[in-house]
Amino acid sequence: MKVKYFAWVRERIGKAEEMIEPPESVRTVSELIAWLTDRGEGYAYAFENPKVIRAAIDQAHVQPDVAISGAREIAFFPPMTGG
């Protein structure tokens, strides 16, 4: 699946997107965040406070407990402010 990173999440990881194949044990958005966190220092820094990270699966906002199976694209971004 393709994973995209936006704003300071992208800056901390050092890339805008990548293709990944998480293990079958990774079933939800929150489990994916935990798995990504273990991939290195930049990921750990980007996801150090997972409660503030927002996610979208195939361009639809989702909660952390949503299953990722069948997802073509998952995006992670920090909270947004409007104005």
mmCIF file of N, CA, C and O in Angstrom:
data_model
loop_
_atom_site.group_PDB
_atom_site.id
_atom_site.type_symbol
_atom_site.label_atom_id
_atom_site.label_comp_id
_atom_site.label_asym_id
_atom_site.label_seq_id
_atom_site.Cartn_x
_atom_site.Cartn_y
_atom_site.Cartn_z
ATOM 1 N N MET A 1 0.838 -1.181 0.000
ATOM 2 C CA MET A 1 0.000 0.000 0.000
ATOM 3 C C MET A 1 0.880 1.239 0.000
ATOM 4 O O MET A 1 2.017 1.201 0.458
ATOM 5 N N LYS A 2 0.308 2.315 -0.516
ATOM 6 C CA LYS A 2 1.034 3.585 -0.524
ATOM 7 C C LYS A 2 0.697 4.334 0.767
ATOM 8 O O LYS A 2 -0.459 4.397 1.175
ATOM 9 N N VAL A 3 1.726 4.884 1.393
ATOM 10 C CA VAL A 3 1.535 5.713 2.576
ATOM 11 C C VAL A 3 2.066 7.105 2.255
ATOM 12 O O VAL A 3 3.173 7.252 1.740
ATOM 13 N N LYS A 4 1.247 8.101 2.538
ATOM 14 C CA LYS A 4 1.629 9.497 2.312
ATOM 15 C C LYS A 4 1.731 10.215 3.655
ATOM 16 O O LYS A 4 0.958 9.954 4.571
ATOM 17 N N TYR A 5 2.695 11.133 3.720
ATOM 18 C CA TYR A 5 2.917 11.912 4.930
ATOM 19 C C TYR A 5 2.825 13.394 4.578
ATOM 20 O O TYR A 5 3.357 13.823 3.556
ATOM 21 N N PHE A 6 2.177 14.155 5.450
ATOM 22 C CA PHE A 6 1.971 15.574 5.184
ATOM 23 C C PHE A 6 2.503 16.443 6.313
ATOM 24 O O PHE A 6 2.579 16.014 7.469
ATOM 25 N N ALA A 7 2.852 17.686 5.963
ATOM 26 C CA ALA A 7 3.277 18.738 6.897
ATOM 27 C C ALA A 7 4.452 18.261 7.762
ATOM 28 O O ALA A 7 5.389 17.683 7.242
ATOM 29 N N TRP A 8 4.393 18.484 9.084
ATOM 30 C CA TRP A 8 5.551 18.135 9.904
ATOM 31 C C TRP A 8 5.749 16.635 10.045
ATOM 32 O O TRP A 8 6.848 16.182 10.365
ATOM 33 N N VAL A 9 4.731 15.827 9.773
ATOM 34 C CA VAL A 9 4.937 14.372 9.760
ATOM 35 C C VAL A 9 5.922 14.036 8.631
ATOM 36 O O VAL A 9 6.885 13.291 8.831
ATOM 37 N N ARG A 10 5.706 14.613 7.462
ATOM 38 C CA ARG A 10 6.598 14.415 6.319
ATOM 39 C C ARG A 10 8.007 14.913 6.642
ATOM 40 O O ARG A 10 8.996 14.248 6.348
ATOM 41 N N GLU A 11 8.100 16.078 7.234
ATOM 42 C CA GLU A 11 9.409 16.657 7.547
ATOM 43 C C GLU A 11 10.197 15.789 8.520
ATOM 44 O O GLU A 11 11.405 15.596 8.359
ATOM 45 N N ARG A 12 9.519 15.237 9.513
ATOM 46 C CA ARG A 12 10.209 14.418 10.507
ATOM 47 C C ARG A 12 10.647 13.071 9.942
ATOM 48 O O ARG A 12 11.707 12.566 10.294
ATOM 49 N N ILE A 13 9.834 12.502 9.066
ATOM 50 C CA ILE A 13 10.182 11.212 8.462
ATOM 51 C C ILE A 13 11.199 11.394 7.342
ATOM 52 O O ILE A 13 12.060 10.552 7.128
ATOM 53 N N GLY A 14 11.081 12.509 6.625
ATOM 54 C CA GLY A 14 12.043 12.795 5.565
ATOM 55 C C GLY A 14 11.611 12.330 4.190
ATOM 56 O O GLY A 14 12.415 12.266 3.269
ATOM 57 N N LYS A 15 10.352 12.007 4.044
ATOM 58 C CA LYS A 15 9.825 11.628 2.730
ATOM 59 C C LYS A 15 8.340 11.920 2.675
ATOM 60 O O LYS A 15 7.659 11.927 3.694
ATOM 61 N N ALA A 16 7.845 12.156 1.464
ATOM 62 C CA ALA A 16 6.436 12.493 1.271
ATOM 63 C C ALA A 16 5.555 11.258 1.156
ATOM 64 O O ALA A 16 4.389 11.288 1.539
ATOM 65 N N GLU A 17 6.117 10.167 0.613
ATOM 66 C CA GLU A 17 5.331 8.949 0.467
ATOM 67 C C GLU A 17 6.258 7.760 0.275
ATOM 68 O O GLU A 17 7.440 7.924 -0.008
ATOM 69 N N GLU A 18 5.699 6.580 0.462
ATOM 70 C CA GLU A 18 6.440 5.348 0.245
ATOM 71 C C GLU A 18 5.464 4.192 0.094
ATOM 72 O O GLU A 18 4.306 4.291 0.482
ATOM 73 N N MET A 19 5.952 3.125 -0.496
ATOM 74 C CA MET A 19 5.193 1.887 -0.595
ATOM 75 C C MET A 19 5.654 0.982 0.540
ATOM 76 O O MET A 19 6.856 0.827 0.758
ATOM 77 N N ILE A 20 4.687 0.399 1.273
ATOM 78 C CA ILE A 20 5.029 -0.482 2.387
ATOM 79 C C ILE A 20 4.207 -1.758 2.304
ATOM 80 O O ILE A 20 3.160 -1.804 1.652
ATOM 81 N N GLU A 21 4.691 -2.772 3.001
ATOM 82 C CA GLU A 21 3.964 -4.023 3.162
ATOM 83 C C GLU A 21 4.042 -4.411 4.627
ATOM 84 O O GLU A 21 4.936 -5.160 5.029
ATOM 85 N N PRO A 22 3.113 -3.901 5.435
ATOM 86 C CA PRO A 22 3.147 -4.257 6.858
ATOM 87 C C PRO A 22 2.803 -5.737 7.039
ATOM 88 O O PRO A 22 2.133 -6.336 6.194
ATOM 89 N N PRO A 23 3.244 -6.326 8.143
ATOM 90 C CA PRO A 23 2.905 -7.722 8.401
ATOM 91 C C PRO A 23 1.391 -7.901 8.613
ATOM 92 O O PRO A 23 0.686 -6.934 8.928
ATOM 93 N N GLU A 24 0.914 -9.116 8.450
ATOM 94 C CA GLU A 24 -0.517 -9.399 8.597
ATOM 95 C C GLU A 24 -1.039 -9.064 9.986
ATOM 96 O O GLU A 24 -2.234 -8.818 10.155
ATOM 97 N N SER A 25 -0.164 -9.047 10.982
ATOM 98 C CA SER A 25 -0.578 -8.734 12.347
ATOM 99 C C SER A 25 -0.974 -7.270 12.509
ATOM 100 O O SER A 25 -1.621 -6.900 13.490
ATOM 101 N N VAL A 26 -0.607 -6.422 11.560
ATOM 102 C CA VAL A 26 -0.961 -4.994 11.590
ATOM 103 C C VAL A 26 -2.311 -4.847 10.893
ATOM 104 O O VAL A 26 -2.399 -4.945 9.676
ATOM 105 N N ARG A 27 -3.354 -4.616 11.688
ATOM 106 C CA ARG A 27 -4.710 -4.639 11.143
ATOM 107 C C ARG A 27 -5.449 -3.302 11.179
ATOM 108 O O ARG A 27 -6.430 -3.125 10.462
ATOM 109 N N THR A 28 -5.012 -2.374 12.018
ATOM 110 C CA THR A 28 -5.719 -1.100 12.159
ATOM 111 C C THR A 28 -4.755 0.060 11.940
ATOM 112 O O THR A 28 -3.538 -0.117 11.913
ATOM 113 N N VAL A 29 -5.327 1.238 11.831
ATOM 114 C CA VAL A 29 -4.508 2.451 11.673
ATOM 115 C C VAL A 29 -3.570 2.613 12.863
ATOM 116 O O VAL A 29 -2.378 2.882 12.694
ATOM 117 N N SER A 30 -4.065 2.416 14.073
ATOM 118 C CA SER A 30 -3.203 2.594 15.248
ATOM 119 C C SER A 30 -2.092 1.548 15.282
ATOM 120 O O SER A 30 -0.961 1.855 15.676
ATOM 121 N N GLU A 31 -2.372 0.316 14.848
ATOM 122 C CA GLU A 31 -1.326 -0.702 14.784
ATOM 123 C C GLU A 31 -0.299 -0.362 13.698
ATOM 124 O O GLU A 31 0.888 -0.616 13.866
ATOM 125 N N LEU A 32 -0.759 0.247 12.621
ATOM 126 C CA LEU A 32 0.159 0.672 11.572
ATOM 127 C C LEU A 32 1.085 1.776 12.088
ATOM 128 O O LEU A 32 2.288 1.757 11.834
ATOM 129 N N ILE A 33 0.533 2.711 12.825
ATOM 130 C CA ILE A 33 1.359 3.778 13.415
ATOM 131 C C ILE A 33 2.415 3.169 14.331
ATOM 132 O O ILE A 33 3.589 3.545 14.274
ATOM 133 N N ALA A 34 2.013 2.215 15.168
ATOM 134 C CA ALA A 34 2.972 1.565 16.076
ATOM 135 C C ALA A 34 4.058 0.844 15.281
ATOM 136 O O ALA A 34 5.247 0.921 15.620
ATOM 137 N N TRP A 35 3.689 0.165 14.203
ATOM 138 C CA TRP A 35 4.654 -0.550 13.367
ATOM 139 C C TRP A 35 5.612 0.437 12.689
ATOM 140 O O TRP A 35 6.821 0.212 12.665
ATOM 141 N N LEU A 36 5.067 1.528 12.165
ATOM 142 C CA LEU A 36 5.908 2.535 11.527
ATOM 143 C C LEU A 36 6.878 3.154 12.533
ATOM 144 O O LEU A 36 8.035 3.431 12.201
ATOM 145 N N THR A 37 6.432 3.379 13.753
ATOM 146 C CA THR A 37 7.267 3.978 14.790
ATOM 147 C C THR A 37 8.551 3.182 15.001
ATOM 148 O O THR A 37 9.610 3.754 15.255
ATOM 149 N N ASP A 38 8.458 1.869 14.838
ATOM 150 C CA ASP A 38 9.627 1.004 15.038
ATOM 151 C C ASP A 38 10.576 0.988 13.844
ATOM 152 O O ASP A 38 11.607 0.329 13.886
ATOM 153 N N ARG A 39 10.252 1.709 12.777
ATOM 154 C CA ARG A 39 11.085 1.679 11.563
ATOM 155 C C ARG A 39 12.282 2.614 11.615
ATOM 156 O O ARG A 39 13.105 2.600 10.720
ATOM 157 N N GLY A 40 12.361 3.442 12.638
ATOM 158 C CA GLY A 40 13.524 4.326 12.736
ATOM 159 C C GLY A 40 13.240 5.581 13.524
ATOM 160 O O GLY A 40 12.107 5.861 13.910
ATOM 161 N N GLU A 41 14.291 6.352 13.722
ATOM 162 C CA GLU A 41 14.222 7.555 14.551
ATOM 163 C C GLU A 41 13.253 8.595 14.003
ATOM 164 O O GLU A 41 12.484 9.196 14.751
ATOM 165 N N GLY A 42 13.271 8.840 12.694
ATOM 166 C CA GLY A 42 12.365 9.824 12.102
ATOM 167 C C GLY A 42 10.908 9.450 12.284
ATOM 168 O O GLY A 42 10.072 10.292 12.595
ATOM 169 N N TYR A 43 10.614 8.173 12.111
ATOM 170 C CA TYR A 43 9.241 7.695 12.307
ATOM 171 C C TYR A 43 8.841 7.826 13.775
ATOM 172 O O TYR A 43 7.733 8.258 14.088
ATOM 173 N N ALA A 44 9.744 7.435 14.659
ATOM 174 C CA ALA A 44 9.457 7.539 16.091
ATOM 175 C C ALA A 44 9.171 8.985 16.483
ATOM 176 O O ALA A 44 8.254 9.257 17.264
ATOM 177 N N TYR A 45 9.936 9.913 15.925
ATOM 178 C CA TYR A 45 9.738 11.329 16.207
ATOM 179 C C TYR A 45 8.401 11.814 15.627
ATOM 180 O O TYR A 45 7.642 12.519 16.285
ATOM 181 N N ALA A 46 8.092 11.406 14.409
ATOM 182 C CA ALA A 46 6.852 11.842 13.762
ATOM 183 C C ALA A 46 5.617 11.340 14.496
ATOM 184 O O ALA A 46 4.608 12.040 14.587
ATOM 185 N N PHE A 47 5.699 10.123 15.022
ATOM 186 C CA PHE A 47 4.531 9.502 15.668
ATOM 187 C C PHE A 47 4.669 9.435 17.183
ATOM 188 O O PHE A 47 4.021 8.612 17.830
ATOM 189 N N GLU A 48 5.503 10.321 17.760
ATOM 190 C CA GLU A 48 5.731 10.267 19.204
ATOM 191 C C GLU A 48 4.462 10.514 20.020
ATOM 192 O O GLU A 48 4.349 10.058 21.155
ATOM 193 N N ASN A 49 3.514 11.228 19.475
ATOM 194 C CA ASN A 49 2.224 11.448 20.142
ATOM 195 C C ASN A 49 1.116 11.023 19.166
ATOM 196 O O ASN A 49 0.508 11.870 18.506
ATOM 197 N N PRO A 50 0.853 9.727 19.062
ATOM 198 C CA PRO A 50 -0.082 9.244 18.047
ATOM 199 C C PRO A 50 -1.504 9.780 18.183
ATOM 200 O O PRO A 50 -2.247 9.806 17.206
ATOM 201 N N LYS A 51 -1.872 10.266 19.351
ATOM 202 C CA LYS A 51 -3.236 10.788 19.529
ATOM 203 C C LYS A 51 -3.499 12.048 18.720
ATOM 204 O O LYS A 51 -4.648 12.368 18.434
ATOM 205 N N VAL A 52 -2.448 12.778 18.339
ATOM 206 C CA VAL A 52 -2.655 14.003 17.557
ATOM 207 C C VAL A 52 -2.605 13.754 16.052
ATOM 208 O O VAL A 52 -2.986 14.620 15.273
ATOM 209 N N ILE A 53 -2.143 12.584 15.655
ATOM 210 C CA ILE A 53 -2.026 12.262 14.232
ATOM 211 C C ILE A 53 -3.399 11.935 13.655
ATOM 212 O O ILE A 53 -4.180 11.195 14.242
ATOM 213 N N ARG A 54 -3.679 12.496 12.506
ATOM 214 C CA ARG A 54 -4.932 12.208 11.792
ATOM 215 C C ARG A 54 -4.599 11.283 10.628
ATOM 216 O O ARG A 54 -3.489 11.311 10.096
ATOM 217 N N ALA A 55 -5.576 10.466 10.239
ATOM 218 C CA ALA A 55 -5.343 9.521 9.157
ATOM 219 C C ALA A 55 -6.507 9.524 8.180
ATOM 220 O O ALA A 55 -7.645 9.839 8.539
ATOM 221 N N ALA A 56 -6.186 9.161 6.950
ATOM 222 C CA ALA A 56 -7.206 8.991 5.915
ATOM 223 C C ALA A 56 -6.871 7.713 5.148
ATOM 224 O O ALA A 56 -5.707 7.443 4.856
ATOM 225 N N ILE A 57 -7.901 6.945 4.866
ATOM 226 C CA ILE A 57 -7.748 5.758 4.027
ATOM 227 C C ILE A 57 -8.477 6.039 2.726
ATOM 228 O O ILE A 57 -9.678 6.357 2.737
ATOM 229 N N ASP A 58 -7.744 5.928 1.636
ATOM 230 C CA ASP A 58 -8.299 6.204 0.306
ATOM 231 C C ASP A 58 -9.082 7.522 0.288
ATOM 232 O O ASP A 58 -10.200 7.609 -0.200
ATOM 233 N N GLN A 59 -8.466 8.530 0.901
ATOM 234 C CA GLN A 59 -8.933 9.922 0.937
ATOM 235 C C GLN A 59 -10.185 10.153 1.776
ATOM 236 O O GLN A 59 -10.878 11.156 1.612
ATOM 237 N N ALA A 60 -10.479 9.241 2.703
ATOM 238 C CA ALA A 60 -11.593 9.429 3.642
ATOM 239 C C ALA A 60 -11.023 9.397 5.063
ATOM 240 O O ALA A 60 -10.313 8.455 5.430
ATOM 241 N N HIS A 61 -11.307 10.426 5.849
ATOM 242 C CA HIS A 61 -10.818 10.489 7.223
ATOM 243 C C HIS A 61 -11.342 9.298 8.017
ATOM 244 O O HIS A 61 -12.505 8.919 7.877
ATOM 245 N N VAL A 62 -10.457 8.720 8.846
ATOM 246 C CA VAL A 62 -10.821 7.553 9.637
ATOM 247 C C VAL A 62 -10.297 7.684 11.062
ATOM 248 O O VAL A 62 -9.378 8.461 11.336
ATOM 249 N N GLN A 63 -10.877 6.899 11.949
ATOM 250 C CA GLN A 63 -10.441 6.823 13.339
ATOM 251 C C GLN A 63 -9.312 5.797 13.454
ATOM 252 O O GLN A 63 -9.170 4.924 12.596
ATOM 253 N N PRO A 64 -8.534 5.850 14.538
ATOM 254 C CA PRO A 64 -7.394 4.941 14.707
ATOM 255 C C PRO A 64 -7.751 3.455 14.748
ATOM 256 O O PRO A 64 -6.919 2.612 14.434
ATOM 257 N N ASP A 65 -8.975 3.121 15.116
ATOM 258 C CA ASP A 65 -9.347 1.710 15.235
ATOM 259 C C ASP A 65 -9.902 1.108 13.940
ATOM 260 O O ASP A 65 -10.327 -0.044 13.918
ATOM 261 N N VAL A 66 -9.876 1.853 12.848
ATOM 262 C CA VAL A 66 -10.397 1.379 11.567
ATOM 263 C C VAL A 66 -9.404 0.409 10.926
ATOM 264 O O VAL A 66 -8.196 0.625 10.951
ATOM 265 N N ALA A 67 -9.936 -0.657 10.347
ATOM 266 C CA ALA A 67 -9.111 -1.669 9.685
ATOM 267 C C ALA A 67 -8.464 -1.101 8.419
ATOM 268 O O ALA A 67 -9.072 -0.298 7.708
ATOM 269 N N ILE A 68 -7.251 -1.554 8.155
ATOM 270 C CA ILE A 68 -6.526 -1.083 6.974
ATOM 271 C C ILE A 68 -6.560 -2.084 5.821
ATOM 272 O O ILE A 68 -6.055 -1.795 4.739
ATOM 273 N N SER A 69 -7.157 -3.245 6.022
ATOM 274 C CA SER A 69 -7.153 -4.251 4.952
ATOM 275 C C SER A 69 -7.883 -3.707 3.724
ATOM 276 O O SER A 69 -8.920 -3.060 3.827
ATOM 277 N N GLY A 70 -7.316 -3.933 2.578
ATOM 278 C CA GLY A 70 -7.888 -3.461 1.330
ATOM 279 C C GLY A 70 -7.577 -2.016 0.985
ATOM 280 O O GLY A 70 -7.936 -1.545 -0.089
ATOM 281 N N ALA A 71 -6.895 -1.308 1.883
ATOM 282 C CA ALA A 71 -6.565 0.103 1.614
ATOM 283 C C ALA A 71 -5.529 0.190 0.503
ATOM 284 O O ALA A 71 -4.557 -0.553 0.482
ATOM 285 N N ARG A 72 -5.764 1.100 -0.428
ATOM 286 C CA ARG A 72 -4.774 1.371 -1.471
ATOM 287 C C ARG A 72 -3.818 2.466 -1.021
ATOM 288 O O ARG A 72 -2.653 2.468 -1.387
ATOM 289 N N GLU A 73 -4.352 3.421 -0.226
ATOM 290 C CA GLU A 73 -3.543 4.557 0.208
ATOM 291 C C GLU A 73 -3.945 4.964 1.620
ATOM 292 O O GLU A 73 -5.133 5.038 1.926
ATOM 293 N N ILE A 74 -2.947 5.216 2.437
ATOM 294 C CA ILE A 74 -3.180 5.738 3.785
ATOM 295 C C ILE A 74 -2.347 6.995 3.929
ATOM 296 O O ILE A 74 -1.163 7.012 3.564
ATOM 297 N N ALA A 75 -2.972 8.046 4.424
ATOM 298 C CA ALA A 75 -2.280 9.320 4.605
ATOM 299 C C ALA A 75 -2.265 9.677 6.085
ATOM 300 O O ALA A 75 -3.245 9.441 6.796
ATOM 301 N N PHE A 76 -1.155 10.242 6.523
ATOM 302 C CA PHE A 76 -1.013 10.703 7.897
ATOM 303 C C PHE A 76 -0.680 12.183 7.887
ATOM 304 O O PHE A 76 0.153 12.638 7.102
ATOM 305 N N PHE A 77 -1.332 12.914 8.780
ATOM 306 C CA PHE A 77 -1.103 14.350 8.848
ATOM 307 C C PHE A 77 -1.387 14.847 10.263
ATOM 308 O O PHE A 77 -2.137 14.217 11.006
ATOM 309 N N PRO A 78 -0.797 15.991 10.629
ATOM 310 C CA PRO A 78 -1.041 16.566 11.936
ATOM 311 C C PRO A 78 -2.416 17.238 11.973
ATOM 312 O O PRO A 78 -3.052 17.400 10.934
ATOM 313 N N PRO A 79 -2.849 17.622 13.163
ATOM 314 C CA PRO A 79 -4.112 18.353 13.254
ATOM 315 C C PRO A 79 -4.057 19.609 12.388
ATOM 316 O O PRO A 79 -2.997 20.218 12.252
ATOM 317 N N MET A 80 -5.188 19.952 11.814
ATOM 318 C CA MET A 80 -5.240 21.128 10.953
ATOM 319 C C MET A 80 -6.047 22.229 11.645
ATOM 320 O O MET A 80 -6.964 21.925 12.389
ATOM 321 N N THR A 81 -5.663 23.430 11.333
ATOM 322 C CA THR A 81 -6.441 24.566 11.822
ATOM 323 C C THR A 81 -7.074 25.247 10.626
ATOM 324 O O THR A 81 -6.532 25.222 9.533
ATOM 325 N N GLY A 82 -8.208 25.812 10.841
ATOM 326 C CA GLY A 82 -8.898 26.500 9.748
ATOM 327 C C GLY A 82 -8.876 27.988 9.953
ATOM 328 O O GLY A 82 -8.450 28.498 10.970
ATOM 329 N N GLY A 83 -9.362 28.672 8.988
ATOM 330 C CA GLY A 83 -9.394 30.111 9.175
ATOM 331 C C GLY A 83 -9.820 30.836 7.951
ATOM 332 O O GLY A 83 -10.041 30.375 6.902
#
